[in-house]
């Protein structure tokens, strides 16, 4: 229950002046790996909502070795167990505990403290 | 207690069909609430009884919980999120402005060995019209919330919650609101592209939590509302 790469994949910076505010760069100081229940149906459903290239980028930012990271989504992910297991691991089993997220457009840093990203903005940033 | 829930989940591979209402309520009674509720944030906890009934209805009547991505606005101690996950939600995203509430939610989720509740510190009650939550449009299936009623110098905050929810949710938004504001909300929600249905009327027992509460507890009439995108908008 700390920030997973699935959550990171969805998060946007809504700071004033950010055109897209996506993807947020991860600067992690503490990352943990924790086993989670494998639910292939859920993974397949989430593939429609996430940006795979951002998963690849995030995995590299948190120090996952490249051979564990499928570079693209196969044409038929439902029937590709190997891909689904790799995706499951990347999206749900890697947790960022401490660090920060950086808005690509403005450089605004959002701290991650004990696994919870702080996306609050100041009055003058909205 | 929760160990039993996990065994069941592993054995059946499905924690929803077997989870009975009473059982859910029993688990939710063990979820800790705020230690020091904050007046300005109107942190009234949702009781286990109410939470269990709401979630059970959302799941069994409308199919809006199992396998869904659920977002919980004003997650507080996490009772609604934890209950949604017990009923088989694929993932729950709990948002709150208050660090202390998020800590309690995290401790509760850890206690119940729940690993698919993600927490975000976000102001979903923002007064800034047109501001978006930090999640993409259409990224969640269901939103559940027990928003502040907006009686503590924060009038309209419940509608800010609703507007923010309407921006990220593709399916149904569930909310508890004072019955006295029903007609207003019915009109207001149309401007967010939503239509409203009253699922249940309930009495919300707010125990004496703050010094300004003179009575031991106050019954407030509350609607359990379900909002869905208007047909011509979807």
Coordinates of N, CA, C and O in Angstrom, one line a residue, chain B residues 32-148:
Chain B
X32 N -10.1 1.4 12.5 CA -10.0 2.5 13.4 C -10.4 3.8 12.7 O -10.2 4.0 11.5
X33 N -10.9 4.8 13.5 CA -11.3 6.0 13.0 C -10.4 7.1 13.5 O -9.3 6.9 14.0
X34 N -10.8 8.4 13.2 CA -9.9 9.5 13.6 C -9.7 9.5 15.1 O -10.6 9.3 15.9
X35 N -8.5 9.8 15.5 CA -8.2 10.0 16.9 C -8.6 11.4 17.4 O -9.2 11.5 18.4
X36 N -8.3 12.4 16.6 CA -8.7 13.7 17.0 C -9.3 14.4 15.7 O -8.6 15.0 14.9
X37 N -10.6 14.2 15.6 CA -11.3 14.8 14.4 C -11.1 16.3 14.3 O -11.1 17.0 15.3
X38 N -10.9 16.8 13.1 CA -10.7 18.2 12.9 C -12.0 18.9 12.5 O -12.6 18.5 11.5
X39 N -12.4 19.9 13.3 CA -13.7 20.5 13.1 C -13.8 21.1 11.7 O -14.8 20.9 11.0
X40 N -12.8 21.8 11.2 CA -12.9 22.5 9.9 C -13.0 21.5 8.8 O -13.5 21.9 7.7
X41 N -12.4 20.4 9.0 CA -12.5 19.4 7.9 C -13.8 18.5 8.0 O -14.0 17.6 7.2
X42 N -14.6 18.8 9.0 CA -15.8 18.0 9.3 C -15.6 16.5 9.2 O -16.2 15.8 8.4
X43 N -14.6 16.0 10.0 CA -14.3 14.6 9.9 C -15.2 13.8 10.7 O -14.8 13.2 11.8
X44 N -16.4 13.6 10.3 CA -17.3 12.7 10.9 C -17.1 11.3 10.3 O -17.2 11.1 9.1
X45 N -16.8 10.4 11.2 CA -16.5 9.0 10.6 C -17.8 8.3 10.1 O -18.9 8.6 10.6
X46 N -17.6 7.5 9.1 CA -18.8 6.7 8.6 C -18.8 5.4 9.5 O -17.8 4.8 9.7
X47 N -20.0 5.1 10.1 CA -20.0 3.9 10.9 C -19.9 2.7 10.1 O -20.2 2.6 8.9
X48 N -19.5 1.6 10.8 CA -19.3 0.3 10.1 C -20.7 -0.2 9.5 O -20.7 -0.7 8.4
X49 N -21.7 0.1 10.3 CA -23.1 -0.3 9.9 C -23.4 0.4 8.5 O -23.8 -0.3 7.6
X50 N -23.3 1.7 8.5 CA -23.6 2.4 7.3 C -22.7 2.1 6.2 O -23.2 1.8 5.0
X51 N -21.4 2.0 6.4 CA -20.5 1.7 5.4 C -20.8 0.3 4.7 O -20.8 0.2 3.5
X52 N -21.0 -0.6 5.6 CA -21.3 -2.0 5.0 C -22.6 -2.0 4.2 O -22.6 -2.6 3.1
X53 N -23.6 -1.3 4.6 CA -24.8 -1.3 3.8 C -24.7 -0.6 2.5 O -25.2 -1.0 1.5
X54 N -24.0 0.5 2.5 CA -23.8 1.3 1.3 C -23.0 0.5 0.3 O -23.4 0.3 -0.9
X55 N -21.9 -0.1 0.7 CA -21.0 -0.9 -0.2 C -21.7 -2.1 -0.7 O -21.6 -2.5 -1.9
X56 N -22.5 -2.7 0.2 CA -23.2 -4.0 -0.2 C -24.2 -3.6 -1.3 O -24.3 -4.4 -2.3
X57 N -24.9 -2.5 -1.2 CA -25.8 -2.1 -2.2 C -25.1 -1.7 -3.5 O -25.6 -2.1 -4.6
X58 N -24.0 -1.0 -3.4 CA -23.3 -0.6 -4.6 C -22.9 -1.9 -5.4 O -22.9 -1.9 -6.6
X59 N -22.5 -2.9 -4.6 CA -22.0 -4.1 -5.3 C -23.1 -5.0 -5.8 O -23.2 -5.4 -6.9
X60 N -24.0 -5.3 -4.9 CA -25.0 -6.3 -5.2 C -26.1 -5.8 -6.1 O -26.6 -6.5 -7.0
X61 N -26.5 -4.5 -5.9 CA -27.6 -4.0 -6.7 C -27.1 -3.4 -8.0 O -27.7 -3.6 -9.1
X62 N -25.9 -2.8 -8.0 CA -25.5 -2.0 -9.2 C -24.2 -2.6 -9.8 O -23.9 -2.2 -10.9
X63 N -23.6 -3.5 -9.2 CA -22.3 -4.1 -9.7 C -21.2 -3.0 -9.9 O -20.4 -3.1 -10.9
X64 N -21.2 -2.1 -9.0 CA -20.2 -1.0 -9.2 C -18.9 -1.2 -8.3 O -18.2 -0.2 -8.2
X65 N -18.7 -2.3 -7.7 CA -17.5 -2.5 -6.9 C -16.6 -3.6 -7.3 O -15.4 -3.4 -7.6
X66 N -17.1 -4.8 -7.5 CA -16.2 -5.9 -7.8 C -15.5 -5.7 -9.1 O -16.1 -5.3 -10.1
X67 N -14.2 -5.9 -9.1 CA -13.3 -5.7 -10.2 C -13.2 -4.3 -10.7 O -12.6 -4.0 -11.8
X68 N -13.7 -3.3 -10.0 CA -13.7 -1.9 -10.5 C -12.5 -1.2 -9.9 O -12.0 -1.6 -8.8
X69 N -12.1 -0.1 -10.6 CA -11.2 0.8 -10.0 C -12.0 1.9 -9.3 O -12.8 2.6 -9.9
X70 N -11.9 1.9 -7.9 CA -12.8 2.7 -7.1 C -11.9 3.9 -6.5 O -10.8 3.6 -6.1
X71 N -12.5 5.1 -6.6 CA -11.8 6.2 -5.9 C -12.6 6.7 -4.8 O -13.8 6.8 -4.8
X72 N -12.0 6.9 -3.6 CA -12.6 7.3 -2.4 C -12.2 8.7 -2.1 O -11.0 8.9 -1.7
X73 N -13.1 9.7 -2.2 CA -12.8 11.1 -1.9 C -13.0 11.4 -0.5 O -14.1 11.2 0.0
X74 N -12.0 11.9 0.2 CA -12.1 12.1 1.6 C -12.0 10.8 2.3 O -12.9 10.4 3.1
X75 N -11.0 10.1 2.1 CA -10.8 8.7 2.5 C -10.9 8.5 4.0 O -11.4 7.5 4.5
X76 N -10.4 9.6 4.8 CA -10.5 9.5 6.2 C -9.7 8.3 6.7 O -8.6 8.0 6.3
X77 N -10.3 7.5 7.6 CA -9.7 6.3 8.2 C -9.7 5.2 7.2 O -9.2 4.1 7.5
X78 N -10.4 5.3 6.1 CA -10.4 4.3 5.0 C -11.4 3.3 5.0 O -11.4 2.3 4.3
X79 N -12.5 3.5 5.9 CA -13.5 2.4 6.0 C -14.2 2.0 4.7 O -14.4 0.9 4.4
X80 N -14.5 3.1 3.9 CA -15.2 2.8 2.7 C -14.3 2.1 1.7 O -14.7 1.1 1.0
X81 N -13.0 2.5 1.6 CA -12.1 1.9 0.7 C -11.8 0.4 1.1 O -11.8 -0.4 0.2
X82 N -11.6 0.2 2.4 CA -11.3 -1.1 2.8 C -12.5 -2.0 2.6 O -12.3 -3.2 2.1
X83 N -13.7 -1.5 2.8 CA -14.9 -2.3 2.6 C -15.0 -2.7 1.1 O -15.3 -3.8 0.7
X84 N -14.7 -1.7 0.2 CA -14.8 -1.9 -1.2 C -13.8 -3.0 -1.7 O -14.1 -3.8 -2.5
X85 N -12.6 -2.9 -1.1 CA -11.6 -4.0 -1.5 C -12.1 -5.3 -1.0 O -11.9 -6.3 -1.6
X86 N -12.7 -5.4 0.2 CA -13.2 -6.7 0.7 C -14.3 -7.2 -0.2 O -14.4 -8.4 -0.3
X87 N -15.0 -6.3 -0.9 CA -16.0 -6.8 -1.8 C -15.4 -7.0 -3.2 O -16.2 -7.2 -4.2
X88 N -14.1 -7.0 -3.3 CA -13.5 -7.4 -4.6 C -13.1 -6.3 -5.5 O -12.9 -6.5 -6.7
X89 N -13.1 -5.0 -5.1 CA -12.6 -3.9 -6.0 C -11.2 -4.3 -6.4 O -10.4 -4.8 -5.7
X90 N -10.9 -4.0 -7.7 CA -9.6 -4.3 -8.3 C -8.6 -3.4 -7.6 O -7.4 -3.9 -7.3
X91 N -8.9 -2.2 -7.4 CA -8.0 -1.3 -6.8 C -8.8 -0.1 -6.2 O -9.8 0.3 -6.8
X92 N -8.3 0.5 -5.2 CA -9.0 1.6 -4.6 C -8.0 2.8 -4.4 O -6.8 2.5 -4.0
X93 N -8.4 4.0 -4.8 CA -7.5 5.1 -4.7 C -8.1 6.0 -3.6 O -9.2 6.6 -3.9
X94 N -7.5 6.2 -2.5 CA -8.1 7.0 -1.4 C -7.4 8.4 -1.4 O -6.2 8.5 -1.3
X95 N -8.2 9.4 -1.5 CA -7.7 10.8 -1.5 C -8.1 11.5 -0.3 O -9.3 11.4 0.1
X96 N -7.2 12.3 0.3 CA -7.6 13.1 1.5 C -6.6 14.3 1.5 O -5.5 14.2 1.1
X97 N -7.1 15.4 2.1 CA -6.2 16.6 2.2 C -5.4 16.4 3.5 O -4.4 17.1 3.7
X98 N -5.8 15.6 4.4 CA -5.3 15.5 5.8 C -4.3 14.4 6.0 O -4.6 13.2 5.8
X99 N -3.1 14.8 6.3 CA -2.0 13.8 6.5 C -2.3 12.8 7.6 O -2.0 11.6 7.5
X100 N -2.9 13.3 8.7 CA -3.2 12.4 9.8 C -4.2 11.4 9.4 O -4.1 10.2 9.8
X101 N -5.2 11.8 8.6 CA -6.2 10.8 8.2 C -5.6 9.7 7.3 O -5.8 8.5 7.4
X102 N -4.7 10.2 6.4 CA -4.0 9.2 5.5 C -3.2 8.2 6.3 O -3.1 7.1 5.9
X103 N -2.5 8.7 7.3 CA -1.8 7.8 8.2 C -2.6 6.7 8.8 O -2.2 5.6 8.9
X104 N -3.8 7.1 9.3 CA -4.7 6.2 9.9 C -5.2 5.2 8.8 O -5.3 4.0 9.0
X105 N -5.5 5.7 7.6 CA -6.0 4.8 6.6 C -4.9 3.8 6.2 O -5.2 2.6 6.0
X106 N -3.7 4.3 6.2 CA -2.6 3.4 5.8 C -2.4 2.3 6.9 O -2.2 1.1 6.6
X107 N -2.5 2.7 8.2 CA -2.3 1.8 9.3 C -3.5 0.8 9.2 O -3.2 -0.4 9.4
X108 N -4.7 1.2 9.0 CA -5.8 0.3 8.9 C -5.6 -0.7 7.7 O -5.8 -1.9 7.9
X109 N -5.2 -0.2 6.6 CA -5.0 -1.1 5.4 C -3.9 -2.1 5.7 O -4.0 -3.3 5.4
X110 N -2.8 -1.7 6.4 CA -1.7 -2.6 6.8 C -2.3 -3.7 7.7 O -2.0 -4.9 7.6
X111 N -3.1 -3.2 8.7 CA -3.7 -4.1 9.7 C -4.5 -5.2 9.0 O -4.4 -6.4 9.4
X112 N -5.2 -4.9 8.0 CA -6.0 -5.8 7.2 C -5.3 -6.5 6.1 O -5.9 -7.2 5.3
X113 N -4.0 -6.3 6.0 CA -3.1 -6.8 5.0 C -3.7 -6.5 3.6 O -3.7 -7.4 2.7
X114 N -4.2 -5.3 3.4 CA -4.7 -4.9 2.1 C -3.6 -4.2 1.3 O -2.9 -3.3 1.9
X115 N -3.3 -4.7 0.1 CA -2.2 -4.1 -0.6 C -2.7 -3.3 -1.9 O -1.9 -2.8 -2.6
X116 N -4.0 -3.3 -2.1 CA -4.4 -2.5 -3.3 C -5.2 -1.3 -3.0 O -6.1 -0.8 -3.8
X117 N -4.9 -0.7 -1.9 CA -5.4 0.7 -1.6 C -4.2 1.7 -1.7 O -3.2 1.5 -1.0
X118 N -4.4 2.6 -2.7 CA -3.3 3.6 -2.9 C -3.8 4.9 -2.3 O -5.0 5.2 -2.4
X119 N -2.9 5.6 -1.6 CA -3.3 6.8 -1.0 C -2.7 8.0 -1.6 O -1.5 8.0 -2.0
X120 N -3.4 9.1 -1.8 CA -2.9 10.3 -2.3 C -3.3 11.5 -1.5 O -4.5 11.6 -1.0
X121 N -2.4 12.4 -1.2 CA -2.8 13.7 -0.6 C -3.2 14.7 -1.6 O -2.4 15.2 -2.4
X122 N -4.5 15.0 -1.6 CA -5.1 15.8 -2.7 C -6.2 16.7 -2.0 O -6.9 16.2 -1.1
X123 N -6.4 17.8 -2.6 CA -7.5 18.7 -2.1 C -8.7 18.5 -3.1 O -8.7 19.2 -4.1
X124 N -9.6 17.5 -2.8 CA -10.7 17.3 -3.8 C -11.8 18.3 -3.5 O -12.8 18.4 -4.3
X125 N -11.7 19.1 -2.5 CA -12.7 20.1 -2.2 C -12.3 21.5 -2.7 O -12.9 22.5 -2.3
X126 N -11.4 21.5 -3.6 CA -10.8 22.8 -4.0 C -11.9 23.7 -4.5 O -12.9 23.3 -5.2
X127 N -11.8 25.0 -4.1 CA -12.7 26.0 -4.5 C -12.5 26.5 -6.0 O -13.3 27.2 -6.6
X128 N -11.4 26.1 -6.6 CA -11.1 26.6 -7.9 C -11.8 25.8 -9.0 O -11.5 24.7 -9.3
X129 N -12.9 26.5 -9.5 CA -13.7 25.9 -10.5 C -12.8 25.6 -11.7 O -11.9 26.3 -12.1
X130 N -13.0 24.4 -12.4 CA -12.2 24.1 -13.5 C -10.9 23.4 -13.2 O -10.2 22.9 -14.1
X131 N -10.5 23.4 -11.9 CA -9.3 22.7 -11.6 C -9.5 21.2 -11.6 O -10.6 20.7 -11.3
X132 N -8.5 20.4 -12.1 CA -8.7 19.0 -12.2 C -8.0 18.3 -11.1 O -6.9 18.7 -10.7
X133 N -8.5 17.1 -10.7 CA -7.7 16.3 -9.8 C -6.5 15.7 -10.5 O -6.5 15.7 -11.7
X134 N -5.5 15.2 -9.8 CA -4.3 14.7 -10.4 C -4.4 13.4 -11.1 O -3.4 12.7 -11.3
X135 N -5.6 13.0 -11.5 CA -5.9 11.8 -12.2 C -6.5 12.1 -13.5 O -7.2 13.1 -13.7
X136 N -6.2 11.2 -14.5 CA -6.8 11.5 -15.8 C -8.3 11.4 -15.9 O -8.9 10.7 -15.1
X137 N -8.9 12.1 -16.9 CA -10.3 12.0 -17.1 C -10.6 10.5 -17.5 O -9.9 9.9 -18.3
X138 N -11.7 10.0 -16.9 CA -12.1 8.7 -17.2 C -11.2 7.6 -16.7 O -11.3 6.5 -17.2
X139 N -10.4 7.9 -15.6 CA -9.5 6.8 -15.2 C -10.1 5.9 -14.1 O -9.5 4.9 -13.8
X140 N -11.2 6.3 -13.5 CA -11.8 5.4 -12.5 C -13.2 5.0 -12.8 O -13.9 5.7 -13.5
X141 N -13.6 3.8 -12.4 CA -15.0 3.3 -12.7 C -16.0 3.9 -11.8 O -17.2 4.1 -12.1
X142 N -15.7 4.0 -10.5 CA -16.6 4.3 -9.5 C -16.0 5.3 -8.5 O -14.8 5.1 -8.1
X143 N -16.8 6.3 -8.0 CA -16.3 7.1 -6.9 C -17.2 6.9 -5.7 O -18.5 6.9 -5.9
X144 N -16.7 6.8 -4.6 CA -17.5 6.8 -3.3 C -17.0 7.9 -2.5 O -15.8 8.2 -2.4
X145 N -17.9 8.6 -1.8 CA -17.5 9.7 -0.9 C -18.5 10.0 0.1 O -19.7 9.8 -0.1
X146 N -17.9 10.4 1.3 CA -18.8 10.9 2.3 C -18.2 12.3 2.6 O -17.4 12.5 3.5
X147 N -18.6 13.3 1.8 CA -18.0 14.6 1.8 C -18.4 15.4 3.0 O -19.4 15.1 3.7
X148 N -17.6 16.4 3.3 CA -18.0 17.3 4.4 C -19.4 17.9 3.9 O -19.6 18.1 2.8

